[in-house]
Amino acid sequence: MAADTLFHRITDYAHRADPYPFYAELREAGVARQEDGSYLVGTYHEIEALLHDPRISSDRRNRTVPDETAAAEQGLPPAFIGLDDPEHHRLRRLTMRSFGPPHTPDRIAGMHDEITRIVKDLLAGFVDKERIDVVDDFAYPLPVTVICRLLGVPIEDEPRFRAWSDAIVAGIDPTPGEDPTERPRAAAEARKEMGLYLGELAEKRRAHPSDDMLSAFVSDSADGQLTPLEIMTTSVLLLIAGHETTVNLITNGVLTLLRHPDELARLRGEPALMPRAVEELLRYEPPVQMLPQRTPLADIEVAGVTVPKGAPLILMLASGNRDPRRFCDPDRFDPTREDNQHLGFGSGIHNCFGAPLARLEAQIALHELIQHLDTPRLVEDPPPYRRSPVLRGPRHLLLAPGRDDAQRGR
Amino acid sequence: MQGEPREGRIVVVGASLAGLRAAEALRDAGFVGSLTLIGEEPQPPYDRPPLSKQVLLGKVSADRTGLPQRRRVDAQWRLGVRAIGLDPIGKEVLLADGEKVPFDRLLIATGTRARPWPKPAEATLDGVFTLRTGEDAGRLAERLDAGPERVLVIGAGFTGSEIASACRERGLAVTVAERGPAPLVGALGGTLGALAAKLQRAHGVDLRCGVTVTELEGDGRLTGARFSDGSRIDADVAVVALGAVRNTEWLAESGLAAGPRGVTCDAGCRAFDMYGIVTDDVFAAGDVARFPHPLFEYQLLSLEHWGNAVAQAEVAAHNMVNPGPRRRPHLTVPAFWSSQFGLNIKSVGVPTFSDQVVIAQGSLKDARLVAVYGYRGRVTAAVSVNQAKALEYYERLIETAAPFPPAPGAADRIESPVPVPSDVPDPKTLSHGPTVALTGHLPDRRLTLVQPAR
């Protein structure tokens, strides 16, 4: 029964609110071969080793059975997240030049005040609201605004790229059982349109450069240059990865803190704990639950199982993060956890490019939010989740902000 | 061991990285007795890696590299005084100021010092430096600030190469003299040594290999140097980077197995006496220790690595306060890094414990690569150049004694993966000491014993 395979149960929308029992089952199974020939790995040490294994490709074109996503994406080549070294390194390095050290060491740290201002503006909008949707009112607009400023994309165009982004994210879901061609095709189409849109924006910067990444992409540099096509694929990646993940990090964070009121109270009193709390959130409820696009370039042995060359290899990061062989009491949310080398940002050469930005946004957002709200209460638990089993998080998270209660108490 | 292992008196001789981390680990492990740290230098423990990099570049001043203390160690600090002897029967450390410090357990963490220029009259010329301490680095940085005409670096090991790199970054003219065939060859072998030579020259270093400096000239003040090939240069600064000398002289009468190659200890950091009998109250850690490592056929290793000092200190501390069955071995895979000439170089394992090497990823041409070293068909080391993220995988191969050469399929393998001889030179042919010394016969049959240099 295909519908009963472990992967079906993990990705089944009915279990989105709590996939963790299935991850435990996966860890018991070791490496789990699925009927479609893909392999799931859910134990920490094996995932960690595979993330560093040069025999593992991130390029879907290395799959023995070409998947539909790869076929459909012929219109626009893969961005560096889907490439191997040395191409991956060249593109990532050229992109990093305008984002982080050594050429731009202060870009992210320098956004601290601006992020705080954006967060405070959003919080100011909570006034008089009896219901707050953490997603729509807070966790989504923040990273979108930030990544738009960073890249140099007009925030007014948000509705346009939101539609594209939704289609692209739907395209990477490995949910079995649906028409296997339709979503990837729509995703490829959206990617192409988004790429053209961003490529045009970048071209305009050539004549009118400003202090954003698109301008940096078209400016001359001694150590190489992104081609117009590479600017398109790279900016699509950054725009999407820059907000589709952080929204879940923040929302999962709020949900987790509200489910652990003692820890919330502690963080409110000890703001210095917040960076560690965010690391624990990345372990406990990671926004990226799995990496679905790895492929071995040779037959490799993982925990006694041979994964054949060219097979789809799916690394379940969220499962590795709860592996009791790595983390003591892994199902406990502990914002003071020591030795927290989680897999929330992956590891190895594809280690999350935007991690410093995601950390800063989440730290500021959660800090300001819990200082702002007195006694927030969850209206619905569990909340409704987004479709994606890969980028997992609530679609809405309704809060009663708690001010009314406080006023009544006076 | 007298009384409870978590009580009594522990003395740590050596107040640098290993000494400090051991002291912290002792308190972490619940040691509640008295703790004394004895250090020759007057200042609290500081970090050395920045001294040949950021400090020489003027980015950080030499007195700003203090080591962060990770916890209160609640110790008596005896700084600015040297230990000059050890009475193993009376269990006392003798200090240069005449005092005797009694102990129940002792940790030897006295590290190394720079090997001085062998001719004292030349070594004292104004303009001749070594680089080991913060004070050294401060004085040298000051001299570089003044804009010397030409700097001579004697020895192209890691320290010498980093000094040359810093000088070039400052725009100073630099001559590097190396007795061996290439820079870094003593640590990395011939293939990467050749790459290092190419890079140094591309960065404008006047690199002279296969020569020794025969004379430092000057009359009170350095003016130039003569080489074994008959040539000479004008130079107003010379940095002697001939490797390190282990600080073991104070143990000469102690009866311990202590000599120029270090203090020999077991895998649990317990020192041996001169008859090869293990002590149970004297431990060693850091650069001064010389210990057997199972991954390298239990050969005794002496390492001058930052990470080793930390890891070994923690094992030593643990074993000092735990009974036999709870003790742990120091099995860490050796690792070190360097930054020079725009390159980030990282190493795991022991590259000199090899007979072959293969460029497993990347290419020499791009100066971005992983070189993997093998000995008799198994992986024993890997060195990355500007590709550090790849190294963890190879560390695992070393730990599991995986077959060499590593299996094909590496995502970015460009150059033909044919192993070539690793060309590890006999340490005798180097002007600097190797930062890893295998103190038995080296795997490459052309190699013999590590000699106390010069």
mmCIF file of N, CA and C in Angstrom, chain A residues 45 48-49 52-56 84-86 89 92 297-298 348-349 351, chain B residues 361 368 386-387 389-390 392-394 396 407-414:
data_model
loop_
_atom_site.group_PDB
_atom_site.id
_atom_site.type_symbol
_atom_site.label_atom_id
_atom_site.label_comp_id
_atom_site.label_asym_id
_atom_site.label_seq_id
_atom_site.Cartn_x
_atom_site.Cartn_y
_atom_site.Cartn_z
ATOM 1 N N HIS A 45 23.623 11.746 13.229
ATOM 2 C CA HIS A 45 25.015 11.560 12.813
ATOM 3 C C HIS A 45 25.109 11.190 11.335
ATOM 4 N N GLU A 48 24.381 14.380 9.322
ATOM 5 C CA GLU A 48 25.524 15.275 9.438
ATOM 6 C C GLU A 48 26.669 14.801 8.524
ATOM 7 N N ALA A 49 26.895 13.481 8.513
ATOM 8 C CA ALA A 49 27.959 12.950 7.657
ATOM 9 C C ALA A 49 27.614 13.154 6.184
ATOM 10 N N HIS A 52 28.257 16.504 4.656
ATOM 11 C CA HIS A 52 29.660 16.830 4.392
ATOM 12 C C HIS A 52 30.291 15.907 3.366
ATOM 13 N N ASP A 53 29.501 14.991 2.831
ATOM 14 C CA ASP A 53 30.074 13.960 1.965
ATOM 15 C C ASP A 53 30.162 14.472 0.526
ATOM 16 N N PRO A 54 31.361 14.567 -0.017
ATOM 17 C CA PRO A 54 31.485 15.116 -1.377
ATOM 18 C C PRO A 54 30.885 14.193 -2.434
ATOM 19 N N ARG A 55 30.516 12.986 -2.066
ATOM 20 C CA ARG A 55 29.880 12.092 -3.033
ATOM 21 C C ARG A 55 28.380 12.335 -3.132
ATOM 22 N N ILE A 56 27.893 13.271 -2.327
ATOM 23 C CA ILE A 56 26.467 13.586 -2.366
ATOM 24 C C ILE A 56 26.270 14.875 -3.157
ATOM 25 N N ASP A 84 26.533 21.832 -7.506
ATOM 26 C CA ASP A 84 27.679 21.337 -6.750
ATOM 27 C C ASP A 84 28.890 22.232 -7.014
ATOM 28 N N ASP A 85 29.890 22.073 -6.154
ATOM 29 C CA ASP A 85 31.161 22.748 -6.422
ATOM 30 C C ASP A 85 31.760 22.196 -7.710
ATOM 31 N N PRO A 86 32.523 22.977 -8.443
ATOM 32 C CA PRO A 86 32.948 24.350 -8.141
ATOM 33 C C PRO A 86 31.948 25.434 -8.584
ATOM 34 N N HIS A 89 30.313 26.997 -5.607
ATOM 35 C CA HIS A 89 31.205 27.884 -4.856
ATOM 36 C C HIS A 89 31.383 29.220 -5.556
ATOM 37 N N ARG A 92 28.114 31.207 -5.145
ATOM 38 C CA ARG A 92 27.888 31.585 -3.749
ATOM 39 C C ARG A 92 28.885 32.660 -3.316
ATOM 40 N N LEU A 297 26.399 10.328 -5.862
ATOM 41 C CA LEU A 297 27.079 10.183 -7.149
ATOM 42 C C LEU A 297 27.742 8.816 -7.282
ATOM 43 N N ALA A 298 27.683 8.040 -6.194
ATOM 44 C CA ALA A 298 28.215 6.675 -6.213
ATOM 45 C C ALA A 298 27.353 5.884 -5.243
ATOM 46 N N GLY A 348 27.759 21.864 6.176
ATOM 47 C CA GLY A 348 28.563 21.621 4.976
ATOM 48 C C GLY A 348 28.539 22.799 4.020
ATOM 49 N N ILE A 349 28.858 22.524 2.759
ATOM 50 C CA ILE A 349 29.061 23.637 1.832
ATOM 51 C C ILE A 349 27.782 24.397 1.532
ATOM 52 N N ASN A 351 25.506 25.054 3.781
ATOM 53 C CA ASN A 351 25.040 25.655 5.024
ATOM 54 C C ASN A 351 24.348 26.988 4.739
ATOM 55 N N GLN B 361 39.778 17.170 -4.207
ATOM 56 C CA GLN B 361 38.790 18.144 -4.670
ATOM 57 C C GLN B 361 39.520 19.402 -5.092
ATOM 58 N N ARG B 368 42.443 26.307 -4.633
ATOM 59 C CA ARG B 368 41.289 25.955 -3.801
ATOM 60 C C ARG B 368 41.141 24.447 -3.934
ATOM 61 N N ASN B 386 41.498 27.095 1.159
ATOM 62 C CA ASN B 386 40.294 27.860 0.838
ATOM 63 C C ASN B 386 39.070 26.980 0.620
ATOM 64 N N GLN B 387 38.979 25.914 1.333
ATOM 65 C CA GLN B 387 37.840 25.012 1.164
ATOM 66 C C GLN B 387 37.611 24.247 2.467
ATOM 67 N N LYS B 389 35.242 23.908 4.521
ATOM 68 C CA LYS B 389 34.000 23.192 4.827
ATOM 69 C C LYS B 389 34.064 21.732 4.404
ATOM 70 N N ALA B 390 34.972 21.418 3.482
ATOM 71 C CA ALA B 390 35.044 20.047 2.992
ATOM 72 C C ALA B 390 35.771 19.125 3.958
ATOM 73 N N GLU B 392 35.602 18.219 7.139
ATOM 74 C CA GLU B 392 34.977 17.358 8.140
ATOM 75 C C GLU B 392 34.805 15.925 7.621
ATOM 76 N N TYR B 393 34.460 15.819 6.361
ATOM 77 C CA TYR B 393 34.279 14.503 5.752
ATOM 78 C C TYR B 393 35.571 13.690 5.845
ATOM 79 N N TYR B 394 36.670 14.337 5.542
ATOM 80 C CA TYR B 394 37.930 13.608 5.540
ATOM 81 C C TYR B 394 38.392 13.283 6.955
ATOM 82 N N ARG B 396 36.484 12.280 9.192
ATOM 83 C CA ARG B 396 35.793 11.022 9.470
ATOM 84 C C ARG B 396 36.536 9.851 8.807
ATOM 85 N N ALA B 407 37.297 7.039 -2.114
ATOM 86 C CA ALA B 407 36.447 6.618 -3.225
ATOM 87 C C ALA B 407 36.151 7.780 -4.164
ATOM 88 N N PRO B 408 36.033 7.498 -5.452
ATOM 89 C CA PRO B 408 35.745 8.570 -6.395
ATOM 90 C C PRO B 408 34.311 9.060 -6.260
ATOM 91 N N GLY B 409 34.014 10.140 -6.927
ATOM 92 C CA GLY B 409 32.653 10.653 -6.916
ATOM 93 C C GLY B 409 32.563 12.018 -6.263
ATOM 94 N N ALA B 410 33.657 12.522 -5.771
ATOM 95 C CA ALA B 410 33.628 13.849 -5.173
ATOM 96 C C ALA B 410 33.049 14.836 -6.179
ATOM 97 N N ALA B 411 32.182 15.679 -5.675
ATOM 98 C CA ALA B 411 31.387 16.514 -6.563
ATOM 99 C C ALA B 411 32.250 17.400 -7.450
ATOM 100 N N ASP B 412 33.373 17.821 -6.932
ATOM 101 C CA ASP B 412 34.105 18.814 -7.711
ATOM 102 C C ASP B 412 35.496 18.336 -8.074
ATOM 103 N N ARG B 413 35.628 17.071 -8.264
ATOM 104 C CA ARG B 413 36.937 16.550 -8.611
ATOM 105 C C ARG B 413 37.262 16.982 -10.040
ATOM 106 N N ILE B 414 38.283 17.758 -10.190
ATOM 107 C CA ILE B 414 38.605 18.259 -11.524
ATOM 108 C C ILE B 414 39.852 17.590 -12.051
#
